[in-house]
């Protein structure tokens, strides 16, 4: 699993804010009240200001930060590149127009009201201007293809100059949000509980100080079986130890909402390393993570692939030199999902065939899937070495995945070469804990942790997915905006544990998330989505 540093890098941003901005900051209302208006249909359409939202037609540039006072407003997205749109107002109004810093409006009576009002991925900070317009149909111009109309408020509503101090959007790589960026919505979000399905204090969480992280969830008959990483830790020991003393739990549920803990599959030693390098004197099962359950039809039994780490006290990432183990259920058939399982055999580890991008943390997860001539498996790495001369301390940043190949699930597994690995077509900076499914039409879909947005990390903070026709070549990532249909109880979205088919193109996703930035216990959530087969075929055509 990923070991986040407290800081990627130091960024010094100088905001030049006038004294009048600071003096007036307290005068601004909590939220601005929008005025209802009409848009000439042939010229544009409206969108609600939220995180994220898309102010440009056919563009991946998304608003991901906005001044709090703007959250109730309605923006206007133009249908073309004319940089103007006709709007009808019921009375005299102020139109709020956003432009990137360095550009200015030349319309009469324009006034700058909020500096750094928006963060837009891939673009400089945006400033907000107000422009007065009279009642009736008016031609509203924002003069630049990078500008947009951010809202309409009453002419009498006070809005004093200030700065929102929002960060530069160029720290974020633009990305595709399913259904919002390009009009293709593969997943309709049906809904789910507006709170965690497993949270602190619920039965079964006794002895789990830090909550949960990735793993898998499968369905056998009418029962869901979940194998999460339990951040067990110890009472009275600092929260970081939750990530060291871990265990793989087994939970069951009739509906993916009400869960009962039924046992422990593996327990980590919780011991720290005694040497900085990958030394056999270290306890190589100091922490255990990422149990992925996959049914082997040929052997008629469940296989479990899991990750064991050496844990260093002082060197980032503290989770180091990951090794993948494969275990088999001792009971044949689908009903053997509950085990018992033995310790299994080592199938992949750092060694002479490792690649520098796997870094100090690799091998960091493993998930196999069938292809035409055998099996492929996604395996992960993080904190890469630029060259092997950087081993073992000098690491870079990035969370990557690559492919290994085998004739069978039993291995041996051979890494594909660096003309394929790492697989950066999905996202060149962050893909973690991928879980792969073969669809009925023969294509593949992978769901994965899309990465956090916060704490100096600049990622989508949504569950991601990618598509493939052959299991080797994968599409650019698309991210699922659960918060547009489900009450957002989480602050940071983490790892999906499944994409389980329920019939009629409906799927269940169980996921790990953080519901408060400083809360020690990390809960589990659930949501249902519906796949659109027509959109799937359209997306596959583009591969």
Short mmCIF file of C-alpha atoms in Angstrom, two decimals:
data_model
loop_
_atom_site.label_atom_id
_atom_site.label_comp_id
_atom_site.label_asym_id
_atom_site.label_seq_id
_atom_site.Cartn_x
_atom_site.Cartn_y
_atom_site.Cartn_z
CA UNK A 1 0.00 0.00 0.00
CA UNK A 2 0.98 3.59 -0.48
CA UNK A 3 2.97 5.39 2.18
CA UNK A 4 2.17 9.08 1.73
CA UNK A 5 4.91 11.51 2.61
CA UNK A 6 3.86 14.47 4.64
CA UNK A 7 5.10 16.62 1.77
CA UNK A 8 5.83 16.02 -1.92
CA UNK A 9 7.90 19.12 -2.31
CA UNK A 10 7.95 22.69 -1.07
CA UNK A 11 6.06 25.19 -3.15
CA UNK A 12 6.39 28.88 -2.44
CA UNK A 13 3.54 30.90 -3.88
CA UNK A 14 3.59 34.67 -3.46
CA UNK A 15 0.15 36.23 -3.34
CA UNK A 16 0.22 39.99 -3.81
CA UNK A 17 -2.89 41.19 -1.99
CA UNK A 18 -3.66 44.85 -1.45
CA UNK A 19 -4.60 46.23 1.94
CA UNK A 20 -8.10 46.93 0.66
CA UNK A 21 -8.55 43.22 -0.12
CA UNK A 22 -7.63 42.24 3.45
CA UNK A 23 -9.69 44.97 5.08
CA UNK A 24 -12.81 44.02 3.14
CA UNK A 25 -12.51 40.24 3.55
CA UNK A 26 -14.97 40.13 6.45
CA UNK A 27 -17.63 42.03 4.50
CA UNK A 28 -18.29 39.24 2.01
CA UNK A 29 -21.42 37.14 2.72
CA UNK A 30 -21.10 33.42 3.44
CA UNK A 31 -22.71 32.61 0.12
CA UNK A 32 -23.82 34.81 -2.74
CA UNK A 33 -27.48 34.56 -3.70
CA UNK A 34 -27.98 33.65 -7.37
CA UNK A 35 -30.43 35.38 -9.68
CA UNK A 36 -32.48 33.25 -12.07
CA UNK A 37 -31.74 33.95 -15.74
CA UNK A 38 -32.25 32.43 -19.18
CA UNK A 39 -29.66 31.33 -21.73
CA UNK A 40 -30.29 31.43 -25.46
CA UNK A 41 -30.44 27.64 -26.10
CA UNK A 42 -28.35 27.69 -29.24
CA UNK A 43 -25.47 29.44 -27.47
CA UNK A 44 -24.88 27.64 -24.18
CA UNK A 45 -26.17 25.92 -21.08
CA UNK A 46 -25.81 26.20 -17.34
CA UNK A 47 -23.83 24.26 -14.76
CA UNK A 48 -23.72 24.41 -10.98
CA UNK A 49 -20.51 25.57 -9.34
CA UNK A 50 -19.16 22.64 -7.34
CA UNK A 51 -16.04 20.50 -6.94
CA UNK A 52 -15.46 19.34 -9.59
CA UNK A 53 -17.29 21.08 -12.40
CA UNK A 54 -16.44 21.80 -16.01
CA UNK A 55 -16.69 25.37 -17.32
CA UNK A 56 -15.42 24.60 -20.84
CA UNK A 57 -17.15 22.47 -23.47
CA UNK A 58 -15.12 19.41 -24.47
CA UNK A 59 -12.22 20.18 -22.11
CA UNK A 60 -10.61 18.24 -19.26
CA UNK A 61 -9.85 21.46 -17.34
CA UNK A 62 -12.01 21.27 -14.22
CA UNK A 63 -12.78 23.60 -11.33
CA UNK A 64 -11.53 21.80 -8.22
CA UNK A 65 -11.38 24.70 -5.76
CA UNK A 66 -13.68 27.69 -5.50
CA UNK A 67 -14.22 30.47 -3.00
CA UNK A 68 -16.89 29.29 -0.50
CA UNK A 69 -19.21 32.20 -1.28
CA UNK A 70 -19.60 30.96 -4.86
CA UNK A 71 -20.89 27.44 -4.18
CA UNK A 72 -24.58 28.18 -4.76
CA UNK A 73 -24.09 29.97 -8.07
CA UNK A 74 -24.95 28.81 -11.60
CA UNK A 75 -22.35 29.21 -14.33
CA UNK A 76 -22.75 29.25 -18.10
CA UNK A 77 -20.88 27.02 -20.51
CA UNK A 78 -20.73 28.22 -24.12
CA UNK A 79 -21.54 25.91 -27.03
CA UNK A 80 -18.81 27.40 -29.22
CA UNK A 81 -15.62 29.44 -29.14
CA UNK A 82 -17.26 32.86 -29.56
CA UNK A 83 -16.42 33.91 -25.96
CA UNK A 84 -19.89 35.42 -25.61
CA UNK A 85 -23.43 34.28 -24.91
CA UNK A 86 -26.88 35.92 -24.81
CA UNK A 87 -28.57 35.93 -21.40
CA UNK A 88 -31.94 37.27 -20.27
CA UNK A 89 -32.16 38.93 -16.84
CA UNK A 90 -35.33 39.67 -14.81
CA UNK A 91 -33.84 42.90 -13.42
CA UNK A 92 -30.54 44.75 -13.19
CA UNK A 93 -27.78 42.32 -12.21
CA UNK A 94 -24.07 41.82 -11.81
CA UNK A 95 -22.62 39.07 -13.97
CA UNK A 96 -19.58 37.33 -12.46
CA UNK A 97 -16.91 36.51 -15.04
CA UNK A 98 -13.82 34.41 -14.33
CA UNK A 99 -10.49 34.88 -16.12
CA UNK A 100 -7.04 33.45 -15.48
CA UNK A 101 -4.61 35.84 -13.82
CA UNK A 102 -2.84 37.97 -16.41
CA UNK A 103 -6.00 38.59 -18.46
CA UNK A 104 -8.41 41.47 -17.91
CA UNK A 105 -11.92 42.38 -19.03
CA UNK A 106 -12.33 45.56 -21.05
CA UNK A 107 -16.10 45.87 -20.64
CA UNK A 108 -17.22 49.18 -19.13
CA UNK A 109 -17.62 49.35 -15.33
CA UNK A 110 -15.83 46.05 -14.80
CA UNK A 111 -14.58 45.54 -11.23
CA UNK A 112 -12.19 42.90 -9.87
CA UNK A 113 -13.86 41.40 -6.79
CA UNK A 114 -12.07 38.14 -5.87
CA UNK A 115 -8.46 37.34 -6.66
CA UNK A 116 -7.53 33.62 -6.86
CA UNK A 117 -11.24 32.75 -6.75
CA UNK A 118 -10.92 29.42 -8.60
CA UNK A 119 -8.43 26.61 -9.02
CA UNK A 120 -8.80 25.09 -12.49
CA UNK A 121 -6.73 21.99 -13.31
CA UNK A 122 -3.84 22.71 -15.64
CA UNK A 123 -4.43 26.49 -15.63
CA UNK A 124 -3.26 29.52 -13.59
CA UNK A 125 -5.33 30.87 -10.67
CA UNK A 126 -8.58 32.53 -11.77
CA UNK A 127 -9.77 35.98 -10.75
CA UNK A 128 -13.43 37.00 -10.58
CA UNK A 129 -14.87 40.19 -12.00
CA UNK A 130 -18.34 41.67 -11.70
CA UNK A 131 -19.94 43.46 -14.64
CA UNK A 132 -23.31 45.29 -14.42
CA UNK A 133 -26.06 44.47 -16.92
CA UNK A 134 -29.61 45.79 -17.33
CA UNK A 135 -32.90 43.89 -17.45
CA UNK A 136 -33.74 41.88 -20.58
CA UNK A 137 -31.68 40.09 -23.23
CA UNK A 138 -28.01 41.06 -23.12
CA UNK A 139 -24.90 39.95 -24.96
CA UNK A 140 -22.39 38.95 -22.25
CA UNK A 141 -18.77 38.68 -23.35
CA UNK A 142 -15.88 37.17 -21.41
CA UNK A 143 -13.42 38.00 -24.19
CA UNK A 144 -11.14 34.95 -23.87
CA UNK A 145 -11.56 31.25 -24.64
CA UNK A 146 -10.14 30.64 -21.14
CA UNK A 147 -12.86 32.76 -19.50
CA UNK A 148 -16.32 31.71 -18.35
CA UNK A 149 -19.45 33.09 -16.69
CA UNK A 150 -19.39 32.02 -13.04
CA UNK A 151 -22.78 33.30 -11.93
CA UNK A 152 -25.35 36.09 -11.82
CA UNK A 153 -26.25 38.04 -8.67
CA UNK A 154 -28.51 40.98 -7.88
CA UNK A 155 -27.17 44.44 -8.58
CA UNK A 156 -27.73 45.42 -4.94
CA UNK A 157 -25.81 42.47 -3.49
CA UNK A 158 -22.58 43.57 -1.83
CA UNK A 159 -19.34 41.99 -3.01
CA UNK A 160 -16.12 43.59 -1.74
CA UNK A 161 -12.65 43.01 -3.12
CA UNK A 162 -10.61 40.27 -1.51
CA UNK A 163 -8.44 37.25 -2.28
CA UNK A 164 -9.54 33.64 -1.79
CA UNK A 165 -5.87 32.54 -1.81
CA UNK A 166 -6.65 29.37 -3.77
CA UNK A 167 -3.73 27.36 -5.20
CA UNK A 168 -2.41 27.36 -8.75
CA UNK A 169 -4.27 24.84 -10.92
CA UNK A 170 -1.10 23.96 -12.80
CA UNK A 171 -0.17 21.71 -9.88
CA UNK A 172 -2.96 19.36 -11.03
CA UNK A 173 -2.97 17.31 -14.22
CA UNK A 174 -6.32 17.66 -16.07
CA UNK A 175 -8.34 14.43 -16.02
CA UNK A 176 -11.56 12.93 -17.36
CA UNK A 177 -14.54 12.80 -15.02
CA UNK A 178 -17.10 10.25 -16.17
CA UNK A 179 -20.19 11.92 -17.64
CA UNK A 180 -18.95 15.48 -17.05
CA UNK A 181 -15.92 15.99 -19.29
CA UNK A 182 -16.85 14.67 -22.73
CA UNK A 183 -20.51 13.71 -22.47
CA UNK A 184 -19.76 9.97 -22.23
CA UNK A 185 -21.18 8.58 -18.98
CA UNK A 186 -20.34 4.91 -18.61
CA UNK A 187 -21.65 4.70 -15.06
CA UNK A 188 -24.91 6.12 -13.80
CA UNK A 189 -24.60 6.46 -10.03
CA UNK A 190 -27.69 4.81 -8.62
CA UNK A 191 -26.88 5.67 -5.02
CA UNK A 192 -25.74 4.24 -1.74
CA UNK A 193 -25.71 4.94 2.00
CA UNK A 194 -24.84 8.54 2.88
CA UNK A 195 -22.60 7.27 5.67
CA UNK A 196 -20.02 4.49 6.10
CA UNK A 197 -21.22 0.89 6.13
CA UNK A 198 -18.47 -0.05 8.60
CA UNK A 199 -17.32 2.62 11.02
CA UNK A 200 -15.64 2.94 14.38
CA UNK A 201 -17.53 1.29 17.22
CA UNK A 202 -19.55 -1.08 15.05
CA UNK A 203 -19.45 -4.82 15.90
CA UNK A 204 -16.29 -6.42 14.55
CA UNK A 205 -14.16 -3.29 14.75
CA UNK A 206 -12.87 -4.10 18.23
CA UNK A 207 -9.09 -4.10 18.11
CA UNK A 208 -8.97 -2.11 14.84
CA UNK A 209 -7.54 1.25 15.85
CA UNK A 210 -7.07 2.77 12.41
CA UNK A 211 -9.89 1.33 10.31
CA UNK A 212 -9.44 -0.15 6.83
CA UNK A 213 -7.66 0.04 3.51
CA UNK A 214 -7.61 -1.93 0.26
CA UNK A 215 -8.26 -5.58 -0.48
CA UNK A 216 -11.06 -7.33 -2.35
CA UNK A 217 -14.74 -8.05 -2.05
CA UNK A 218 -16.34 -10.98 -3.91
CA UNK A 219 -19.84 -12.40 -4.05
CA UNK A 220 -20.58 -16.10 -3.64
CA UNK A 221 -24.24 -16.94 -4.08
CA UNK A 222 -26.11 -14.25 -2.15
CA UNK A 223 -23.29 -13.50 0.27
CA UNK A 224 -20.64 -10.83 -0.03
CA UNK A 225 -17.18 -11.70 1.28
CA UNK A 226 -14.76 -8.87 1.99
CA UNK A 227 -11.05 -9.17 2.76
CA UNK A 228 -9.89 -5.69 3.81
CA UNK A 229 -6.57 -4.66 5.27
CA UNK A 230 -7.33 -3.91 8.91
CA UNK A 231 -5.12 -1.20 10.36
CA UNK A 232 -5.08 -2.89 13.74
CA UNK A 233 -2.33 -1.02 15.61
CA UNK A 234 -2.33 -1.03 19.40
CA UNK A 235 -4.16 0.95 22.05
CA UNK A 236 -1.88 3.65 23.44
CA UNK A 237 0.55 3.47 20.51
CA UNK A 238 0.84 6.30 17.96
CA UNK A 239 -1.53 6.11 14.94
CA UNK A 240 1.32 5.45 12.52
CA UNK A 241 1.70 1.99 14.03
CA UNK A 242 -1.77 1.16 12.65
CA UNK A 243 -0.08 0.88 9.25
CA UNK A 244 2.55 -1.50 10.60
CA UNK A 245 0.63 -3.93 12.77
CA UNK A 246 -1.98 -4.89 10.19
CA UNK A 247 -4.08 -7.96 9.51
CA UNK A 248 -6.31 -9.31 6.75
CA UNK A 249 -9.85 -9.74 7.99
CA UNK A 250 -12.75 -11.72 6.54
CA UNK A 251 -16.19 -10.07 6.66
CA UNK A 252 -19.56 -11.29 5.35
CA UNK A 253 -22.74 -9.46 4.39
CA UNK A 254 -26.12 -10.27 2.76
CA UNK A 255 -26.37 -6.82 1.12
CA UNK A 256 -22.90 -5.17 1.17
CA UNK A 257 -24.27 -2.77 3.80
CA UNK A 258 -24.62 -4.79 7.01
CA UNK A 259 -21.34 -6.57 7.76
CA UNK A 260 -20.22 -9.22 10.22
CA UNK A 261 -16.60 -10.03 10.92
CA UNK A 262 -16.02 -13.78 10.74
CA UNK A 263 -12.28 -14.18 11.12
CA UNK A 264 -8.65 -13.25 10.46
CA UNK A 265 -6.82 -14.61 7.42
CA UNK A 266 -3.34 -13.23 8.22
CA UNK A 267 -1.73 -11.20 10.97
CA UNK A 268 1.44 -9.13 10.42
CA UNK A 269 4.28 -9.26 12.94
CA UNK A 270 4.30 -5.49 13.43
CA UNK A 271 8.12 -5.53 13.73
CA UNK A 272 10.39 -2.84 12.31
CA UNK A 273 13.45 -3.56 10.16
CA UNK A 274 16.93 -3.61 11.66
CA UNK A 275 18.72 -2.74 8.37
CA UNK A 276 18.03 -0.04 5.77
CA UNK A 277 18.55 -2.25 2.74
CA UNK A 278 16.57 -5.36 1.78
CA UNK A 279 18.41 -7.52 4.27
CA UNK A 280 17.30 -11.08 5.21
CA UNK A 281 17.83 -10.12 8.85
CA UNK A 282 14.74 -7.90 8.56
CA UNK A 283 11.29 -9.23 9.32
CA UNK A 284 9.82 -9.31 5.82
CA UNK A 285 6.26 -9.75 7.11
CA UNK A 286 6.33 -6.66 9.30
CA UNK A 287 3.13 -5.39 7.62
CA UNK A 288 0.61 -7.28 5.48
CA UNK A 289 -1.71 -5.58 2.95
CA UNK A 290 -3.88 -5.92 -0.15
CA UNK A 291 -5.41 -9.40 -0.13
CA UNK A 292 -6.92 -10.09 -3.57
CA UNK A 293 -9.19 -13.13 -3.85
CA UNK A 294 -9.46 -14.66 -7.36
CA UNK A 295 -11.21 -17.93 -8.22
CA UNK A 296 -9.15 -20.47 -10.20
CA UNK A 297 -11.68 -22.38 -12.30
CA UNK A 298 -9.12 -24.95 -13.46
CA UNK A 299 -8.12 -25.85 -9.90
CA UNK A 300 -11.67 -25.27 -8.59
CA UNK A 301 -10.47 -23.30 -5.61
CA UNK A 302 -9.87 -19.74 -4.42
CA UNK A 303 -6.43 -18.18 -4.71
CA UNK A 304 -5.43 -15.29 -2.49
CA UNK A 305 -2.65 -12.88 -3.52
CA UNK A 306 -1.35 -10.68 -0.71
CA UNK A 307 1.49 -8.29 0.05
CA UNK A 308 4.09 -8.46 2.83
CA UNK A 309 6.40 -5.53 3.64
CA UNK A 310 9.58 -4.77 5.47
CA UNK A 311 8.90 -1.67 7.59
CA UNK A 312 11.63 0.91 8.16
CA UNK A 313 11.32 3.48 10.94
CA UNK A 314 13.20 6.28 9.24
CA UNK A 315 13.36 6.01 5.43
CA UNK A 316 10.50 6.98 3.14
CA UNK A 317 8.58 4.98 2.17
CA UNK A 318 8.46 3.18 5.50
CA UNK A 319 6.72 0.29 3.75
CA UNK A 320 9.57 -1.13 1.72
CA UNK A 321 10.58 -4.08 -0.48
CA UNK A 322 7.12 -5.55 -0.98
CA UNK A 323 6.73 -9.25 -1.71
CA UNK A 324 3.70 -10.98 -3.20
CA UNK A 325 2.49 -14.29 -1.79
CA UNK A 326 -0.12 -16.61 -3.28
CA UNK A 327 -2.18 -18.87 -1.08
CA UNK A 328 -4.91 -21.40 -1.94
CA UNK A 329 -8.09 -22.32 -0.17
CA UNK A 330 -7.83 -25.79 1.32
CA UNK A 331 -11.52 -26.33 0.55
CA UNK A 332 -12.44 -26.77 -3.12
CA UNK A 333 -15.32 -25.02 -4.83
CA UNK A 334 -16.77 -21.54 -4.52
CA UNK A 335 -17.79 -22.27 -0.94
CA UNK A 336 -14.09 -22.46 -0.02
CA UNK A 337 -13.89 -18.67 -0.02
CA UNK A 338 -13.67 -18.63 3.77
CA UNK A 339 -10.58 -20.83 3.81
CA UNK A 340 -8.71 -22.14 5.65
CA UNK A 341 -5.67 -20.77 3.81
CA UNK A 342 -2.03 -21.59 4.43
CA UNK A 343 0.82 -19.05 4.23
CA UNK A 344 1.21 -19.79 0.53
CA UNK A 345 4.21 -19.38 -1.71
CA UNK A 346 6.26 -16.36 -2.74
CA UNK A 347 5.57 -15.47 -6.40
CA UNK A 348 7.12 -12.01 -6.93
CA UNK A 349 9.72 -9.96 -5.09
CA UNK A 350 12.51 -7.41 -5.59
CA UNK A 351 15.37 -9.06 -7.45
CA UNK A 352 17.54 -9.14 -10.54
CA UNK A 353 14.50 -8.87 -12.84
CA UNK A 354 12.99 -5.90 -10.97
CA UNK A 355 12.73 -2.58 -12.80
CA UNK A 356 13.81 0.79 -11.30
CA UNK A 357 10.27 2.27 -11.48
CA UNK A 358 9.14 -0.35 -8.94
CA UNK A 359 11.16 1.63 -6.43
CA UNK A 360 11.70 1.04 -2.76
CA UNK A 361 8.06 0.15 -2.10
CA UNK A 362 7.56 -2.38 -4.91
CA UNK A 363 6.22 -4.97 -5.35
CA UNK A 364 3.18 -3.19 -3.89
CA UNK A 365 0.13 -5.18 -5.08
CA UNK A 366 -0.80 -7.97 -7.49
CA UNK A 367 -3.98 -8.87 -9.38
CA UNK A 368 -4.10 -11.58 -12.14
CA UNK A 369 -6.59 -11.88 -15.02
CA UNK A 370 -6.98 -14.27 -17.98
CA UNK A 371 -6.02 -13.30 -21.53
CA UNK A 372 -6.05 -15.20 -24.82
CA UNK A 373 -2.74 -17.02 -24.36
CA UNK A 374 -2.53 -17.33 -20.57
CA UNK A 375 -2.58 -14.85 -17.71
CA UNK A 376 -1.49 -11.29 -17.11
CA UNK A 377 -1.15 -9.66 -13.72
CA UNK A 378 -0.98 -6.02 -12.70
CA UNK A 379 1.75 -5.45 -10.15
CA UNK A 380 2.60 -2.14 -8.52
CA UNK A 381 5.56 -0.04 -7.52
CA UNK A 382 6.16 3.31 -5.84
CA UNK A 383 8.95 5.70 -4.83
CA UNK A 384 10.98 4.84 -7.95
CA UNK A 385 14.73 4.74 -8.36
CA UNK A 386 16.01 6.78 -11.28
CA UNK A 387 18.80 4.22 -11.68
CA UNK A 388 19.91 1.31 -9.53
CA UNK A 389 22.72 3.54 -8.24
CA UNK A 390 19.99 5.26 -6.17
CA UNK A 391 19.22 2.08 -4.21
CA UNK A 392 18.19 1.92 -1.37
CA UNK A 393 17.57 5.49 -0.08
CA UNK A 394 17.42 7.92 -2.99
CA UNK A 395 13.84 7.66 -4.22
CA UNK A 396 11.59 9.74 -6.43
CA UNK A 397 7.82 10.07 -6.36
CA UNK A 398 5.11 8.28 -8.31
CA UNK A 399 2.78 5.31 -7.91
CA UNK A 400 2.86 3.04 -10.95
CA UNK A 401 1.67 -0.32 -12.24
CA UNK A 402 3.22 -2.80 -14.66
CA UNK A 403 2.35 -6.16 -16.19
CA UNK A 404 3.66 -9.65 -15.55
CA UNK A 405 2.80 -12.76 -17.59
CA UNK A 406 2.33 -16.44 -16.83
CA UNK A 407 0.89 -19.54 -18.47
CA UNK A 408 -1.23 -20.15 -15.37
CA UNK A 409 -2.27 -18.59 -12.08
CA UNK A 410 0.37 -20.70 -10.35
CA UNK A 411 3.22 -19.00 -12.23
CA UNK A 412 6.07 -18.57 -12.63
CA UNK A 413 5.30 -14.91 -13.28
CA UNK A 414 7.64 -12.98 -15.57
CA UNK A 415 7.72 -9.20 -15.69
CA UNK A 416 7.10 -7.69 -19.14
CA UNK A 417 9.93 -5.49 -20.37
CA UNK A 418 10.23 -1.73 -20.09
CA UNK A 419 8.72 -1.15 -23.53
CA UNK A 420 5.45 -1.99 -21.75
CA UNK A 421 6.20 -1.27 -18.09
CA UNK A 422 5.24 0.87 -16.33
CA UNK A 423 1.80 1.22 -17.91
CA UNK A 424 1.48 5.02 -18.03
CA UNK A 425 -1.36 5.32 -20.53
CA UNK A 426 -3.85 5.17 -17.64
CA UNK A 427 -2.30 7.93 -15.54
CA UNK A 428 1.41 8.79 -15.72
CA UNK A 429 1.66 9.67 -12.02
CA UNK A 430 -0.76 7.62 -9.93
CA UNK A 431 -2.52 4.26 -10.25
CA UNK A 432 -2.85 2.11 -7.15
CA UNK A 433 -4.45 -1.22 -6.24
CA UNK A 434 -5.99 -2.12 -9.64
CA UNK A 435 -8.69 -4.82 -9.73
CA UNK A 436 -9.49 -6.30 -13.15
CA UNK A 437 -12.72 -7.77 -14.56
CA UNK A 438 -13.43 -9.36 -17.93
CA UNK A 439 -16.76 -8.14 -19.30
CA UNK A 440 -19.30 -10.18 -21.25
CA UNK A 441 -18.23 -8.58 -24.54
CA UNK A 442 -14.66 -9.78 -23.98
CA UNK A 443 -13.24 -6.38 -23.03
CA UNK A 444 -11.58 -5.63 -19.69
CA UNK A 445 -12.29 -3.00 -17.07
CA UNK A 446 -10.03 -2.11 -14.17
CA UNK A 447 -11.06 -0.06 -11.13
CA UNK A 448 -8.39 1.54 -8.95
CA UNK A 449 -7.55 4.15 -6.35
CA UNK A 450 -7.33 7.45 -8.21
CA UNK A 451 -5.21 9.20 -5.59
CA UNK A 452 -5.87 11.88 -2.96
CA UNK A 453 -6.29 15.60 -3.45
CA UNK A 454 -4.77 17.23 -0.39
CA UNK A 455 -1.71 17.17 1.84
CA UNK A 456 0.48 18.32 -1.09
CA UNK A 457 -0.93 15.55 -3.32
CA UNK A 458 -2.65 16.73 -6.48
CA UNK A 459 -4.78 13.85 -7.76
CA UNK A 460 -8.49 13.41 -8.62
CA UNK A 461 -9.66 12.08 -5.21
CA UNK A 462 -12.13 9.76 -6.96
CA UNK A 463 -12.34 6.08 -7.89
CA UNK A 464 -10.81 5.58 -11.32
CA UNK A 465 -11.42 3.09 -14.11
CA UNK A 466 -9.74 2.16 -17.39
CA UNK A 467 -10.72 -0.05 -20.34
CA UNK A 468 -8.85 -2.47 -22.61
CA UNK A 469 -9.64 -4.74 -25.54
CA UNK A 470 -6.70 -7.10 -25.04
CA UNK A 471 -5.61 -6.66 -21.42
CA UNK A 472 -2.31 -5.07 -22.48
CA UNK A 473 -3.22 -1.68 -23.92
CA UNK A 474 -5.25 0.44 -21.49
CA UNK A 475 -7.22 3.65 -21.98
CA UNK A 476 -6.67 6.96 -20.25
CA UNK A 477 -8.22 6.90 -16.79
CA UNK A 478 -11.75 8.12 -16.20
CA UNK A 479 -12.93 9.03 -12.70
CA UNK A 480 -16.37 8.37 -11.17
CA UNK A 481 -17.96 11.40 -9.40
CA UNK A 482 -19.85 9.55 -6.67
CA UNK A 483 -20.40 12.81 -4.80
CA UNK A 484 -22.79 14.07 -7.51
CA UNK A 485 -25.40 11.50 -6.42
CA UNK A 486 -24.28 10.31 -2.96
CA UNK A 487 -23.98 12.60 0.05
CA UNK A 488 -20.25 13.14 0.44
CA UNK A 489 -19.40 11.76 3.89
CA UNK A 490 -15.72 11.27 2.99
CA UNK A 491 -12.89 13.80 2.86
CA UNK A 492 -10.52 11.53 0.91
CA UNK A 493 -11.61 8.77 -1.45
CA UNK A 494 -9.32 5.75 -1.36
CA UNK A 495 -9.46 2.22 -2.71
CA UNK A 496 -12.30 0.36 -4.43
CA UNK A 497 -12.43 -3.29 -3.38
CA UNK A 498 -14.71 -4.52 -6.18
CA UNK A 499 -16.96 -3.89 -9.17
CA UNK A 500 -19.43 -6.73 -8.67
CA UNK A 501 -22.09 -7.46 -11.33
CA UNK A 502 -25.62 -7.70 -9.92
CA UNK A 503 -27.55 -8.17 -13.18
CA UNK A 504 -29.19 -5.66 -15.52
CA UNK A 505 -25.81 -3.87 -15.85
CA UNK A 506 -25.87 -2.87 -12.17
CA UNK A 507 -22.64 -3.14 -10.16
CA UNK A 508 -21.73 -2.88 -6.48
CA UNK A 509 -18.62 -1.01 -5.37
CA UNK A 510 -17.30 -1.30 -1.82
CA UNK A 511 -14.61 1.26 -1.08
CA UNK A 512 -12.28 2.55 1.62
CA UNK A 513 -12.19 6.27 2.43
CA UNK A 514 -11.24 8.82 5.08
CA UNK A 515 -14.23 10.67 6.49
CA UNK A 516 -12.24 13.28 8.43
CA UNK A 517 -8.66 14.33 7.69
CA UNK A 518 -7.48 13.95 11.28
CA UNK A 519 -9.66 11.05 12.35
CA UNK A 520 -7.68 7.91 13.12
CA UNK A 521 -10.32 5.35 12.07
CA UNK A 522 -10.75 4.96 8.27
CA UNK A 523 -14.19 3.47 7.40
CA UNK A 524 -15.70 1.56 4.48
CA UNK A 525 -18.47 2.72 2.14
CA UNK A 526 -20.69 1.22 -0.57
CA UNK A 527 -22.35 2.49 -3.74
CA UNK A 528 -24.24 0.98 -6.69
CA UNK A 529 -23.71 2.08 -10.29
CA UNK A 530 -25.26 1.11 -13.62
CA UNK A 531 -23.18 0.63 -16.77
CA UNK A 532 -24.41 1.91 -20.13
CA UNK A 533 -23.53 -0.76 -22.78
CA UNK A 534 -23.82 1.77 -25.63
CA UNK A 535 -21.30 4.10 -23.97
CA UNK A 536 -19.02 1.13 -23.30
CA UNK A 537 -18.95 0.26 -26.99
CA UNK A 538 -18.33 3.89 -27.91
CA UNK A 539 -15.38 4.15 -25.52
CA UNK A 540 -13.93 0.86 -26.74
CA UNK A 541 -14.04 2.11 -30.34
CA UNK A 542 -11.59 4.81 -29.40
CA UNK A 543 -8.96 2.34 -28.16
#
